[in-house]
Short mmCIF file of C-alpha atoms in Angstrom, two decimals:
data_model
loop_
_atom_site.label_atom_id
_atom_site.label_comp_id
_atom_site.label_asym_id
_atom_site.label_seq_id
_atom_site.Cartn_x
_atom_site.Cartn_y
_atom_site.Cartn_z
CA MET A 1 3.41 -7.34 24.92
CA LEU A 2 1.96 -10.82 25.29
CA ASP A 3 -1.47 -9.54 24.24
CA ALA A 4 -0.01 -8.07 21.04
CA ILE A 5 1.73 -11.34 20.19
CA LEU A 6 -1.47 -13.30 20.79
CA LYS A 7 -3.42 -10.92 18.54
CA LEU A 8 -0.88 -11.31 15.72
CA PHE A 9 -0.96 -15.08 16.15
CA PHE A 10 -4.77 -15.05 16.02
CA ILE A 11 -4.79 -12.96 12.80
CA ALA A 12 -2.19 -15.25 11.21
CA CYS A 13 -4.33 -18.28 12.08
CA LEU A 14 -7.38 -16.67 10.47
CA ILE A 15 -5.42 -16.00 7.28
CA VAL A 16 -4.19 -19.58 7.14
CA LEU A 17 -7.69 -20.93 7.76
CA ALA A 18 -9.15 -18.73 5.03
CA PHE A 19 -6.50 -19.94 2.59
CA LEU A 20 -7.12 -23.57 3.50
CA ALA A 21 -10.88 -23.10 3.16
CA GLY A 22 -10.50 -21.61 -0.31
CA PHE A 23 -8.06 -24.28 -1.39
CA GLY A 24 -10.29 -27.01 -0.03
CA ALA A 25 -13.38 -25.64 -1.75
CA LYS A 26 -11.54 -25.53 -5.06
CA PHE A 27 -9.91 -28.92 -4.61
CA PHE A 28 -13.05 -30.72 -3.51
CA ASP A 29 -15.19 -28.89 -6.04
CA ALA A 30 -17.59 -27.07 -3.71
CA GLY A 31 -20.57 -25.80 -5.68
CA PHE A 32 -20.17 -22.14 -4.81
CA THR A 33 -16.70 -21.87 -6.41
CA GLN A 34 -18.26 -21.70 -9.89
CA GLN A 35 -20.49 -18.85 -8.76
CA LEU A 36 -17.42 -17.03 -7.44
CA ASP A 37 -15.62 -17.58 -10.76
CA ASN A 38 -18.66 -16.26 -12.65
CA ALA A 39 -18.83 -13.20 -10.41
CA LEU A 40 -15.15 -12.46 -10.96
CA THR A 41 -15.53 -12.81 -14.73
CA ALA A 42 -18.52 -10.42 -14.67
CA TYR A 43 -16.58 -7.88 -12.59
CA GLU A 44 -13.61 -7.98 -14.99
CA ALA A 45 -15.97 -7.48 -17.95
CA MET A 46 -17.60 -4.47 -16.28
CA GLN A 47 -14.24 -2.87 -15.56
CA LYS A 48 -13.11 -3.36 -19.14
CA GLN A 49 -16.38 -1.92 -20.40
CA LYS A 50 -15.89 1.26 -18.35
CA GLU A 51 -12.31 1.67 -19.61
CA GLU A 52 -13.17 1.13 -23.27
CA ILE A 53 -16.39 3.15 -23.41
CA ALA A 54 -15.01 6.21 -21.60
CA PRO A 55 -13.34 7.79 -24.69
CA ALA A 56 -16.61 7.70 -26.62
CA LEU A 57 -18.37 9.73 -23.94
CA SER A 58 -16.09 12.71 -24.53
CA ASP A 59 -16.22 12.96 -28.34
CA LYS A 60 -18.80 12.92 -31.11
CA ASN A 61 -18.09 9.90 -33.27
CA ASP A 62 -19.29 10.46 -36.84
CA ILE A 63 -17.29 10.99 -40.02
CA ASP A 64 -18.40 14.61 -40.46
CA SER A 65 -17.09 15.58 -37.01
CA LEU A 66 -13.84 13.69 -37.57
CA LEU A 67 -13.28 15.33 -40.97
CA ALA A 68 -14.05 18.76 -39.52
CA LYS A 69 -11.49 18.20 -36.76
CA LYS A 70 -8.98 16.92 -39.32
CA LYS A 71 -8.73 13.58 -37.55
CA VAL A 72 -8.93 11.73 -40.89
CA SER A 73 -5.87 11.78 -43.14
CA TRP A 74 -4.56 9.69 -46.04
CA ASP A 75 -1.55 9.48 -48.33
CA LYS A 76 -2.58 9.28 -51.98
CA GLY A 77 0.76 7.70 -52.80
CA PHE A 78 -0.27 4.58 -50.88
CA THR A 79 -3.88 4.33 -52.08
CA SER A 80 -5.60 2.95 -55.15
CA ASP A 81 -8.11 4.90 -57.19
CA GLY A 82 -11.70 4.28 -56.22
CA TYR A 83 -13.89 4.46 -53.14
CA THR A 84 -13.27 3.43 -49.53
CA LEU A 85 -15.95 1.87 -47.33
CA ILE A 86 -15.46 2.56 -43.62
CA THR A 87 -17.27 1.99 -40.32
CA LEU A 88 -16.66 3.71 -37.00
CA ARG A 89 -16.81 2.42 -33.45
CA TYR A 90 -19.96 3.56 -31.61
CA SER A 91 -21.65 4.37 -34.93
CA SER A 92 -24.42 2.51 -36.74
CA THR A 93 -23.57 4.21 -40.03
CA ALA A 94 -21.28 3.01 -42.82
CA TYR A 95 -19.65 5.57 -45.12
CA LEU A 96 -18.37 5.52 -48.68
CA LEU A 97 -15.53 8.01 -49.24
CA ASP A 98 -14.01 9.21 -52.50
CA MET A 99 -10.31 9.87 -53.11
CA GLU A 100 -10.64 13.36 -51.64
CA GLY A 101 -12.12 12.11 -48.38
CA ASN A 102 -15.62 13.33 -49.20
CA VAL A 103 -18.63 11.28 -48.09
CA VAL A 104 -20.39 10.23 -51.30
CA TYR A 105 -22.84 7.79 -49.72
CA ARG A 106 -23.91 6.44 -46.36
CA TRP A 107 -26.06 3.66 -44.92
CA SER A 108 -27.56 4.02 -41.46
CA ALA A 109 -29.55 1.49 -39.43
CA PRO A 110 -29.48 1.31 -35.62
CA PHE A 111 -29.56 -2.14 -34.08
CA SER A 112 -33.04 -1.60 -32.62
CA LYS A 113 -34.39 -0.84 -36.10
CA ILE A 114 -33.19 -4.22 -37.38
CA TRP A 115 -33.98 -6.23 -34.23
CA LYS A 116 -36.99 -4.83 -32.39
CA ASN A 117 -37.25 -7.96 -30.20
CA PRO A 118 -34.04 -9.95 -30.73
CA SER A 119 -34.45 -13.64 -29.94
CA HIS A 120 -30.69 -14.23 -29.74
CA ILE A 121 -29.91 -11.55 -27.14
CA GLN A 122 -31.71 -11.54 -23.84
CA LYS A 123 -30.87 -8.00 -22.73
CA PRO A 124 -29.34 -5.86 -25.51
CA ILE A 125 -27.34 -2.85 -24.41
CA ASN A 126 -28.25 0.69 -25.46
CA ASP A 127 -28.13 1.48 -29.18
CA LYS A 128 -25.39 4.06 -28.68
CA TRP A 129 -22.94 1.28 -27.74
CA ILE A 130 -23.90 -0.97 -30.67
CA TYR A 131 -22.01 -0.27 -33.87
CA MET A 132 -21.32 -1.61 -37.36
CA GLU A 133 -17.99 -3.38 -37.08
CA LYS A 134 -17.47 -4.75 -40.59
CA ALA A 135 -19.29 -3.99 -43.82
CA HIS A 136 -19.25 -5.12 -47.45
CA VAL A 137 -20.91 -3.19 -50.28
CA PHE A 138 -22.32 -4.97 -53.35
CA PRO A 139 -22.37 -3.51 -56.89
CA ASN A 140 -26.11 -2.72 -56.61
CA GLY A 141 -25.62 -0.74 -53.40
CA ASP A 142 -26.70 -3.45 -50.94
CA LEU A 143 -24.69 -3.56 -47.71
CA LEU A 144 -23.76 -6.60 -45.60
CA VAL A 145 -22.86 -5.63 -42.04
CA ILE A 146 -21.96 -7.07 -38.63
CA TYR A 147 -23.25 -5.42 -35.45
CA THR A 148 -21.16 -5.39 -32.26
CA GLY A 149 -22.30 -4.57 -28.72
CA TRP A 150 -19.28 -2.96 -27.12
CA GLY A 151 -18.61 -4.06 -23.55
CA ASP A 152 -21.20 -6.86 -23.62
CA THR A 153 -20.32 -10.56 -23.33
CA PRO A 154 -20.64 -12.01 -25.88
CA TYR A 155 -20.29 -8.85 -27.96
CA GLY A 156 -21.38 -10.32 -31.32
CA TYR A 157 -24.86 -8.89 -31.99
CA GLY A 158 -25.79 -10.18 -35.45
CA MET A 159 -25.51 -9.82 -39.21
CA ALA A 160 -27.85 -7.99 -41.57
CA LYS A 161 -28.12 -7.18 -45.24
CA LEU A 162 -29.50 -3.74 -46.16
CA ASP A 163 -30.52 -2.30 -49.51
CA LYS A 164 -29.10 0.95 -50.86
CA ASP A 165 -31.71 2.91 -48.88
CA SER A 166 -30.80 1.18 -45.57
CA ASN A 167 -33.94 -0.98 -45.59
CA LEU A 168 -33.62 -4.51 -44.22
CA ILE A 169 -33.35 -7.33 -46.76
CA TRP A 170 -32.58 -10.13 -44.26
CA LYS A 171 -30.99 -10.64 -40.87
CA TYR A 172 -29.17 -13.53 -39.22
CA ASP A 173 -30.14 -13.83 -35.56
CA ASN A 174 -26.94 -15.03 -33.96
CA ARG A 175 -23.85 -13.77 -32.15
CA VAL A 176 -21.90 -12.90 -35.30
CA HIS A 177 -18.63 -11.07 -34.66
CA HIS A 178 -15.48 -9.58 -36.17
CA ASP A 179 -15.28 -10.80 -39.75
CA PHE A 180 -16.85 -12.50 -42.76
CA ASP A 181 -15.95 -13.57 -46.29
CA VAL A 182 -18.28 -13.35 -49.30
CA ALA A 183 -17.76 -15.88 -52.11
CA PRO A 184 -17.52 -13.98 -55.43
CA ILE A 185 -19.64 -16.38 -57.52
CA SER A 186 -22.08 -18.20 -55.22
CA GLY A 187 -22.44 -15.30 -52.78
CA THR A 188 -22.22 -17.64 -49.78
CA ILE A 189 -21.02 -15.98 -46.59
CA THR A 190 -18.54 -17.49 -44.14
CA THR A 191 -18.48 -15.81 -40.75
CA LEU A 192 -17.90 -16.29 -37.01
CA ILE A 193 -20.30 -16.71 -34.10
CA HIS A 194 -19.61 -17.18 -30.40
CA GLU A 195 -21.48 -18.22 -27.27
CA VAL A 196 -20.82 -18.47 -23.54
CA VAL A 197 -20.88 -22.11 -22.36
CA THR A 198 -20.97 -23.27 -18.74
CA SER A 199 -20.08 -26.86 -17.86
CA SER A 200 -19.90 -29.00 -14.72
CA GLU A 201 -16.34 -29.96 -15.73
CA ASN A 202 -13.31 -28.05 -16.95
CA LEU A 203 -13.55 -27.29 -20.66
CA TYR A 204 -10.93 -28.25 -23.25
CA ASN A 205 -8.10 -29.05 -20.82
CA SER A 206 -8.34 -25.60 -19.25
CA ASP A 207 -8.89 -24.56 -15.64
CA SER A 208 -12.21 -22.93 -16.53
CA ARG A 209 -15.77 -24.26 -16.62
CA ARG A 210 -17.16 -21.16 -18.27
CA MET A 211 -15.84 -20.22 -21.71
CA THR A 212 -16.67 -18.21 -24.81
CA LEU A 213 -16.56 -20.69 -27.68
CA ASP A 214 -16.35 -19.77 -31.37
CA SER A 215 -17.82 -21.49 -34.41
CA LEU A 216 -17.41 -21.02 -38.14
CA VAL A 217 -20.74 -20.61 -39.94
CA VAL A 218 -21.60 -20.73 -43.65
CA LEU A 219 -24.67 -18.80 -44.80
CA SER A 220 -26.43 -18.74 -48.14
CA ALA A 221 -26.62 -15.48 -50.09
CA GLN A 222 -30.11 -15.14 -48.58
CA GLY A 223 -28.82 -15.42 -45.00
CA GLU A 224 -29.86 -19.02 -44.32
CA GLU A 225 -27.45 -21.10 -42.20
CA LEU A 226 -25.98 -23.96 -44.26
CA LYS A 227 -23.21 -25.28 -42.05
CA ARG A 228 -21.66 -24.78 -38.62
CA VAL A 229 -18.28 -25.99 -37.35
CA SER A 230 -17.10 -25.66 -33.75
CA ILE A 231 -13.58 -24.23 -33.77
CA PRO A 232 -12.56 -25.87 -30.42
CA ASP A 233 -13.92 -29.25 -31.60
CA ALA A 234 -12.18 -28.92 -34.95
CA LEU A 235 -8.92 -28.18 -33.16
CA ALA A 236 -9.40 -31.06 -30.70
CA ASN A 237 -9.97 -33.50 -33.58
CA SER A 238 -7.01 -32.35 -35.64
CA SER A 239 -3.27 -32.90 -35.63
CA TYR A 240 -3.00 -29.65 -33.66
CA SER A 241 -4.90 -31.01 -30.64
CA LEU A 242 -1.73 -30.90 -28.52
CA LEU A 243 -2.03 -27.12 -28.55
CA LEU A 244 -4.94 -27.46 -26.13
CA ASN A 245 -2.43 -28.52 -23.48
CA HIS A 246 -0.05 -25.62 -24.12
CA TYR A 247 -2.09 -22.44 -24.32
CA GLN A 248 -0.49 -19.24 -23.08
CA LYS A 249 -1.04 -18.80 -19.36
CA ASN A 250 -1.36 -15.04 -19.76
CA LEU A 251 -4.49 -15.48 -21.89
CA ALA A 252 -7.87 -15.56 -20.19
CA ALA A 253 -8.91 -19.21 -20.00
CA TRP A 254 -12.55 -18.32 -20.63
CA ASP A 255 -11.68 -16.70 -23.99
CA ARG A 256 -8.81 -18.87 -25.21
CA PHE A 257 -10.50 -19.66 -28.56
CA HIS A 258 -11.00 -15.99 -29.43
CA THR A 259 -11.15 -15.78 -33.24
CA ASN A 260 -10.84 -12.56 -35.20
CA SER A 261 -10.73 -13.25 -38.93
CA VAL A 262 -12.05 -15.42 -41.75
CA ASP A 263 -10.35 -15.94 -45.11
CA VAL A 264 -11.82 -18.48 -47.53
#
């Protein structure tokens, strides 16, 4: 009986010591805590990647297959006459549909065709996980498109402009993601980029030293960068700076500036 009590006491002491060691390392800023945080972030990203990519492994993802399986439907009472430009996850093809749902045109360009040796991405994932996320068609048939690497961090893979035959006109080598806006007269493009930043101190009043930070970028009609504005810095230097002290605790601190849309 005494032996059992001593064993339980010993185990309890080990647990307390482990807790105190972890607390002390965090409190006194031991160097290895950042490596542990990075490892945890990487593990969470890998788990999310497995969960999100799994559905694509079990189904062919192109518009012809979806139409054949009657997975595409529309209500003509809620649509306007004309054509609809669509992109699909896990597909490097953009489609133009008529009012009957028929494919009247398509552009196709895998990421590796546009970027054979990308300078902005150290280790690109396989082409089958890189898709066209947003596209814009011009009157002459040119296509502006954003590429996304699903499950990667950061997932923004770049922006490219293609001609009507899917040949490259220009490309912007940066981590472009989610959205863009094309000015109707000048043709300038406003879009989003993001990057992972690691600091020796906590970033933007958070409890994280590793964050994905977004910036707003303005490009010329020829794809040349004209201006860049850091979204966190713009927020910190505005009348909304107090929001940095009151972010939602349920949001991941490393991705608290996650930006999804642009409207100019």
